[in-house]
mmCIF file of C-alpha atoms in Angstrom:
data_model
loop_
_atom_site.group_PDB
_atom_site.id
_atom_site.type_symbol
_atom_site.label_atom_id
_atom_site.label_comp_id
_atom_site.label_asym_id
_atom_site.label_seq_id
_atom_site.Cartn_x
_atom_site.Cartn_y
_atom_site.Cartn_z
ATOM 1 C CA MET A 1 27.867 -100.622 -37.689
ATOM 2 C CA LEU A 2 26.593 -104.085 -36.733
ATOM 3 C CA ALA A 3 28.071 -103.628 -33.261
ATOM 4 C CA SER A 4 26.219 -100.360 -32.695
ATOM 5 C CA ARG A 5 22.965 -101.974 -33.885
ATOM 6 C CA ALA A 6 23.488 -104.766 -31.376
ATOM 7 C CA PHE A 7 24.099 -102.268 -28.589
ATOM 8 C CA SER A 8 20.778 -100.558 -29.369
ATOM 9 C CA LEU A 9 19.209 -103.452 -27.467
ATOM 10 C CA ILE A 10 20.982 -102.210 -24.348
ATOM 11 C CA GLY A 11 20.531 -98.458 -24.579
ATOM 12 C CA LYS A 12 20.538 -95.444 -26.809
ATOM 13 C CA ARG A 13 23.649 -94.026 -25.213
ATOM 14 C CA ALA A 14 25.845 -96.755 -26.690
ATOM 15 C CA ILE A 15 24.679 -95.899 -30.230
ATOM 16 C CA SER A 16 25.398 -92.202 -29.800
ATOM 17 C CA THR A 17 28.772 -93.062 -28.322
ATOM 18 C CA SER A 18 29.802 -95.217 -31.264
ATOM 19 C CA ILE A 19 28.336 -92.736 -33.801
ATOM 20 C CA GLY A 20 30.117 -89.929 -31.975
ATOM 21 C CA LEU A 21 33.368 -91.841 -32.133
ATOM 22 C CA ARG A 22 32.892 -92.323 -35.846
ATOM 23 C CA GLY A 23 31.549 -88.822 -36.554
ATOM 24 C CA HIS A 24 34.099 -86.800 -34.560
ATOM 25 C CA ALA A 25 37.262 -88.746 -35.239
ATOM 26 C CA GLY A 26 40.048 -87.330 -33.102
ATOM 27 C CA VAL A 27 37.720 -85.369 -30.742
ATOM 28 C CA ALA A 28 37.114 -86.847 -27.287
ATOM 29 C CA LYS A 29 33.455 -87.104 -26.269
ATOM 30 C CA SER A 30 32.569 -86.521 -22.607
ATOM 31 C CA GLU A 31 30.523 -89.320 -21.060
ATOM 32 C CA ASP A 32 27.347 -88.445 -19.188
ATOM 33 C CA PHE A 33 28.822 -89.282 -15.820
ATOM 34 C CA SER A 34 31.658 -86.766 -16.216
ATOM 35 C CA LEU A 35 29.298 -83.814 -16.871
ATOM 36 C CA PRO A 36 27.744 -81.774 -14.018
ATOM 37 C CA ASN A 37 24.501 -83.363 -12.844
ATOM 38 C CA TYR A 38 21.663 -82.700 -10.451
ATOM 39 C CA ILE A 39 20.956 -85.168 -7.639
ATOM 40 C CA ASP A 40 18.894 -85.128 -4.435
ATOM 41 C CA ARG A 41 21.217 -86.518 -1.746
ATOM 42 C CA ARG A 42 21.602 -85.764 1.953
ATOM 43 C CA ASP A 43 25.373 -85.639 1.706
ATOM 44 C CA ILE A 44 25.347 -83.420 -1.424
ATOM 45 C CA PRO A 45 23.284 -80.452 -0.170
ATOM 46 C CA LEU A 46 24.230 -78.155 -3.087
ATOM 47 C CA PRO A 47 24.196 -80.104 -6.380
ATOM 48 C CA GLN A 48 26.297 -79.050 -9.355
ATOM 49 C CA LEU A 49 23.329 -77.774 -11.378
ATOM 50 C CA GLU A 50 20.055 -76.041 -10.759
ATOM 51 C CA TYR A 51 17.155 -78.430 -11.104
ATOM 52 C CA VAL A 52 15.125 -76.551 -13.743
ATOM 53 C CA ARG A 53 17.118 -76.066 -16.918
ATOM 54 C CA ASN A 54 14.572 -74.474 -19.249
ATOM 55 C CA LEU A 55 12.911 -71.623 -17.350
ATOM 56 C CA SER A 56 9.408 -70.551 -18.277
ATOM 57 C CA ALA A 57 8.651 -66.833 -18.772
ATOM 58 C CA GLU A 58 7.491 -66.373 -15.159
ATOM 59 C CA GLN A 59 10.546 -68.223 -13.878
ATOM 60 C CA LYS A 60 12.803 -65.976 -15.945
ATOM 61 C CA ALA A 61 11.040 -62.926 -14.480
ATOM 62 C CA LEU A 62 11.586 -64.375 -10.988
ATOM 63 C CA LYS A 63 15.275 -64.838 -11.673
ATOM 64 C CA GLU A 64 15.486 -61.185 -12.713
ATOM 65 C CA LYS A 65 13.733 -60.159 -9.483
ATOM 66 C CA GLU A 66 16.238 -62.266 -7.562
ATOM 67 C CA LYS A 67 19.010 -59.929 -8.710
ATOM 68 C CA ALA A 68 17.418 -57.087 -6.735
ATOM 69 C CA SER A 69 17.063 -56.964 -2.941
ATOM 70 C CA TRP A 70 15.854 -60.282 -1.529
ATOM 71 C CA SER A 71 13.736 -58.680 1.183
ATOM 72 C CA ALA A 72 11.459 -57.472 -1.626
ATOM 73 C CA LEU A 73 10.587 -61.082 -2.483
ATOM 74 C CA SER A 74 7.356 -62.570 -1.159
ATOM 75 C CA ILE A 75 7.300 -65.965 0.533
ATOM 76 C CA ASP A 76 5.764 -67.608 -2.547
ATOM 77 C CA GLU A 77 8.426 -66.080 -4.768
ATOM 78 C CA LYS A 78 11.131 -67.438 -2.457
ATOM 79 C CA VAL A 79 9.521 -70.852 -2.644
ATOM 80 C CA GLY A 80 9.347 -70.509 -6.441
ATOM 81 C CA LEU A 81 13.069 -69.735 -6.555
ATOM 82 C CA TYR A 82 13.725 -72.745 -4.299
ATOM 83 C CA ARG A 83 11.781 -75.035 -6.590
ATOM 84 C CA ILE A 84 13.744 -73.751 -9.589
ATOM 85 C CA LYS A 85 16.987 -74.631 -7.847
ATOM 86 C CA PHE A 86 15.963 -77.895 -6.151
ATOM 87 C CA CYS A 87 13.718 -80.829 -7.013
ATOM 88 C CA GLU A 88 12.796 -82.156 -3.557
ATOM 89 C CA THR A 89 13.185 -80.602 -0.127
ATOM 90 C CA PHE A 90 15.189 -82.474 2.504
ATOM 91 C CA ALA A 91 11.960 -83.514 4.154
ATOM 92 C CA GLU A 92 10.642 -84.863 0.861
ATOM 93 C CA MET A 93 13.836 -86.665 -0.121
ATOM 94 C CA ASN A 94 14.218 -88.239 3.327
ATOM 95 C CA ARG A 95 10.654 -89.494 3.582
ATOM 96 C CA GLY A 96 10.235 -93.075 4.685
ATOM 97 C CA SER A 97 8.469 -95.676 2.650
ATOM 98 C CA ASN A 98 6.690 -98.983 3.152
ATOM 99 C CA GLU A 99 9.384 -100.902 1.321
ATOM 100 C CA TRP A 100 10.478 -102.656 4.521
ATOM 101 C CA LYS A 101 7.212 -104.572 4.642
ATOM 102 C CA THR A 102 7.856 -105.977 1.173
ATOM 103 C CA VAL A 103 11.420 -106.846 2.130
ATOM 104 C CA VAL A 104 10.457 -108.603 5.381
ATOM 105 C CA GLY A 105 7.617 -110.414 3.656
ATOM 106 C CA GLY A 106 9.853 -111.574 0.835
ATOM 107 C CA VAL A 107 12.542 -112.761 3.244
ATOM 108 C CA LEU A 108 10.090 -114.761 5.338
ATOM 109 C CA PHE A 109 8.434 -116.204 2.232
ATOM 110 C CA PHE A 110 11.704 -117.486 0.835
ATOM 111 C CA LEU A 111 12.763 -118.800 4.239
ATOM 112 C CA GLY A 112 9.545 -120.806 4.286
ATOM 113 C CA PHE A 113 10.157 -122.050 0.767
ATOM 114 C CA THR A 114 13.632 -123.132 1.833
ATOM 115 C CA ALA A 115 11.975 -125.194 4.569
ATOM 116 C CA PHE A 116 10.170 -127.212 1.870
ATOM 117 C CA ILE A 117 13.448 -127.845 0.113
ATOM 118 C CA VAL A 118 15.108 -128.942 3.359
ATOM 119 C CA ILE A 119 12.251 -131.353 4.192
ATOM 120 C CA TRP A 120 12.336 -132.861 0.713
ATOM 121 C CA GLN A 121 16.092 -133.267 1.046
ATOM 122 C CA ARG A 122 15.744 -135.046 4.397
ATOM 123 C CA LEU A 123 13.220 -137.495 2.934
ATOM 124 C CA TYR A 124 14.628 -138.155 -0.541
ATOM 125 C CA VAL A 125 18.358 -137.408 -0.445
ATOM 126 C CA TYR A 126 19.717 -138.444 2.941
ATOM 127 C CA GLY A 127 20.294 -142.127 3.734
ATOM 128 C CA PRO A 128 19.508 -143.791 7.061
ATOM 129 C CA VAL A 129 20.958 -142.373 10.284
ATOM 130 C CA PRO A 130 24.052 -144.170 11.782
ATOM 131 C CA HIS A 131 23.366 -147.105 14.174
ATOM 132 C CA THR A 132 24.941 -145.138 17.031
ATOM 133 C CA PHE A 133 21.772 -143.046 17.226
ATOM 134 C CA SER A 134 19.504 -145.985 18.137
ATOM 135 C CA GLU A 135 17.839 -145.975 21.565
ATOM 136 C CA GLU A 136 19.898 -148.872 22.945
ATOM 137 C CA TRP A 137 23.173 -147.403 21.811
ATOM 138 C CA VAL A 138 22.379 -143.963 23.275
ATOM 139 C CA ALA A 139 21.435 -145.636 26.580
ATOM 140 C CA MET A 140 24.760 -147.516 26.674
ATOM 141 C CA GLN A 141 26.545 -144.276 25.757
ATOM 142 C CA THR A 142 24.834 -142.303 28.525
ATOM 143 C CA LYS A 143 25.675 -144.968 31.117
ATOM 144 C CA ARG A 144 29.329 -144.898 30.073
ATOM 145 C CA MET A 145 29.406 -141.090 30.282
ATOM 146 C CA LEU A 146 28.007 -141.242 33.842
ATOM 147 C CA ASP A 147 30.502 -143.977 34.799
ATOM 148 C CA MET A 148 33.332 -141.772 33.554
ATOM 149 C CA ARG A 149 31.980 -138.836 35.588
ATOM 150 C CA VAL A 150 31.710 -136.511 32.597
ATOM 151 C CA ASN A 151 31.438 -132.892 33.878
ATOM 152 C CA PRO A 152 30.716 -133.804 37.491
ATOM 153 C CA VAL A 153 30.720 -130.243 38.895
ATOM 154 C CA GLU A 154 28.186 -128.294 36.819
ATOM 155 C CA GLY A 155 27.407 -130.385 33.742
ATOM 156 C CA PHE A 156 26.286 -133.853 32.734
ATOM 157 C CA SER A 157 27.133 -136.064 35.720
ATOM 158 C CA ALA A 158 26.243 -133.287 38.140
ATOM 159 C CA LYS A 159 22.600 -133.926 37.239
ATOM 160 C CA TRP A 160 22.754 -137.652 38.127
ATOM 161 C CA ASP A 161 22.116 -138.874 41.649
ATOM 162 C CA TYR A 162 24.713 -141.648 42.176
ATOM 163 C CA ASP A 163 23.193 -142.862 45.458
ATOM 164 C CA LYS A 164 19.658 -143.310 44.194
ATOM 165 C CA ASN A 165 20.751 -144.234 40.639
ATOM 166 C CA GLU A 166 18.411 -141.827 38.922
ATOM 167 C CA TRP A 167 18.412 -138.308 37.494
ATOM 168 C CA LYS A 168 18.272 -135.591 40.133
ATOM 169 C CA LYS A 169 14.889 -133.954 40.459
ATOM 170 C CA MET B 1 2.790 -73.342 1.874
ATOM 171 C CA SER B 2 2.049 -72.845 5.610
ATOM 172 C CA SER B 3 2.831 -69.398 6.922
ATOM 173 C CA THR B 4 3.296 -70.417 10.618
ATOM 174 C CA LEU B 5 6.933 -70.298 11.674
ATOM 175 C CA LEU B 6 8.546 -73.581 12.680
ATOM 176 C CA PRO B 7 10.588 -73.531 15.919
ATOM 177 C CA LYS B 8 14.255 -72.870 15.198
ATOM 178 C CA PRO B 9 16.051 -76.220 15.104
ATOM 179 C CA GLN B 10 19.159 -77.060 17.143
ATOM 180 C CA MET B 11 22.059 -75.495 15.238
ATOM 181 C CA ARG B 12 25.101 -76.129 17.426
ATOM 182 C CA GLY B 13 26.634 -78.742 19.646
ATOM 183 C CA LEU B 14 25.219 -81.648 17.634
ATOM 184 C CA LEU B 15 28.403 -83.722 17.657
ATOM 185 C CA GLY B 16 28.978 -83.022 21.336
ATOM 186 C CA LYS B 17 25.482 -84.149 22.192
ATOM 187 C CA ARG B 18 25.863 -87.325 20.137
ATOM 188 C CA LEU B 19 29.256 -88.109 21.683
ATOM 189 C CA ARG B 20 27.973 -87.607 25.235
ATOM 190 C CA PHE B 21 24.981 -89.845 24.610
ATOM 191 C CA HIS B 22 27.034 -92.617 23.112
ATOM 192 C CA ILE B 23 29.954 -92.456 25.567
ATOM 193 C CA VAL B 24 27.640 -92.581 28.558
ATOM 194 C CA GLY B 25 25.655 -95.387 26.975
ATOM 195 C CA ALA B 26 28.784 -97.351 26.111
ATOM 196 C CA LEU B 27 30.071 -97.047 29.675
ATOM 197 C CA ILE B 28 26.754 -98.178 31.125
ATOM 198 C CA VAL B 29 26.404 -101.110 28.719
ATOM 199 C CA SER B 30 29.950 -102.367 29.140
ATOM 200 C CA LEU B 31 30.143 -101.956 32.920
ATOM 201 C CA GLY B 32 26.642 -103.362 33.292
ATOM 202 C CA SER B 33 27.398 -106.448 31.260
ATOM 203 C CA ALA B 34 30.634 -106.987 33.202
ATOM 204 C CA VAL B 35 28.807 -106.743 36.550
ATOM 205 C CA LEU B 36 25.995 -108.995 35.347
ATOM 206 C CA TYR B 37 28.456 -111.606 34.117
ATOM 207 C CA LYS B 38 30.475 -111.503 37.352
ATOM 208 C CA TYR B 39 27.482 -112.002 39.645
ATOM 209 C CA GLY B 40 25.387 -114.094 37.287
ATOM 210 C CA VAL B 41 27.982 -116.497 35.937
ATOM 211 C CA ALA B 42 31.414 -116.222 37.525
ATOM 212 C CA GLU B 43 30.469 -116.170 41.230
ATOM 213 C CA PRO B 44 27.942 -119.054 41.043
ATOM 214 C CA ARG B 45 30.483 -121.110 39.117
ATOM 215 C CA LYS B 46 33.199 -120.483 41.706
ATOM 216 C CA ARG B 47 30.750 -121.429 44.442
ATOM 217 C CA ALA B 48 29.730 -124.608 42.626
ATOM 218 C CA TYR B 49 33.341 -125.723 42.320
ATOM 219 C CA ALA B 50 34.107 -124.856 45.942
ATOM 220 C CA ASP B 51 31.070 -126.812 47.134
ATOM 221 C CA PHE B 52 31.944 -129.797 44.963
ATOM 222 C CA TYR B 53 35.486 -130.080 46.233
ATOM 223 C CA LYS B 54 34.713 -129.295 49.895
ATOM 224 C CA ASN B 55 33.795 -132.897 50.748
ATOM 225 C CA TYR B 56 35.233 -134.665 47.703
ATOM 226 C CA ASP B 57 36.854 -138.036 48.276
ATOM 227 C CA SER B 58 38.840 -138.675 45.114
ATOM 228 C CA MET B 59 39.812 -142.249 46.078
ATOM 229 C CA LYS B 60 36.196 -143.208 46.635
ATOM 230 C CA ASP B 61 35.322 -141.699 43.249
ATOM 231 C CA PHE B 62 38.219 -143.606 41.675
ATOM 232 C CA GLU B 63 37.058 -146.928 43.117
ATOM 233 C CA ALA B 64 33.532 -146.289 41.854
ATOM 234 C CA MET B 65 34.847 -145.582 38.353
ATOM 235 C CA ARG B 66 37.072 -148.661 38.527
ATOM 236 C CA GLU B 67 34.125 -150.875 39.387
ATOM 237 C CA ALA B 68 32.177 -149.444 36.469
ATOM 238 C CA GLY B 69 35.015 -150.652 34.202
ATOM 239 C CA VAL B 70 35.927 -147.420 32.423
ATOM 240 C CA PHE B 71 39.683 -147.732 32.972
ATOM 241 C CA GLU B 72 42.194 -149.622 30.850
ATOM 242 C CA SER B 73 45.083 -149.494 33.370
ATOM 243 C CA VAL B 74 43.136 -151.090 36.251
ATOM 244 C CA GLN B 75 40.396 -153.705 36.106
ATOM 245 C CA PRO B 76 37.417 -154.034 38.469
ATOM 246 C CA LYS B 77 38.551 -155.650 41.759
ATOM 247 C CA ASP B 78 36.808 -159.010 41.502
ATOM 248 C CA SER B 79 37.512 -159.794 37.816
#
């Protein structure tokens, strides 16, 4: 009993399930997802149920007329029968939306926010950079790379003019 | 509900049309990228290497590197 009261916070279905289990001991109860349902989906063109379950008087009369010859039906009656059977047309169910603008905006916003976090991290978390990044060290390093002829054909040393001792223009 | 008739949509040959479009496109993209790579990257690189080694004096290069002091097995000549 206490458990079913707790589940009422989540949804009504859980209460009915536990009451059903207690009320119909020995009888299996079908869950909602195992019963036929109606859904508008491109890959399910003919759903398991008709959309309208409780027909009004006019709709019932239409259904009777449907049993006779279909060429006797007017266009509006055909549309009425369609709307009984289906909720949205393919055109309606496939319509685009403006959701992508929200998505792109949200993505960019949070990317920008991440930039703040990264900057703060660089200033307040990281220690000083190793001494091998100082100007003098990098100069010594570059000279050694040129002396060793690193990538002399297309890469690093290919851009250095060894006769004039300067970078090629 | 509009009473003007819509034009009858394409009913047949949809997969064939899609396949033709994509096969032709795939051929063009793959062959095109291969040709672009060959003449944009591979040929210039082969030419660069050929030009470099055409008049390359490896002993002169070795002596220059030796003087700069980058070797451990040989020292600069006047040290």
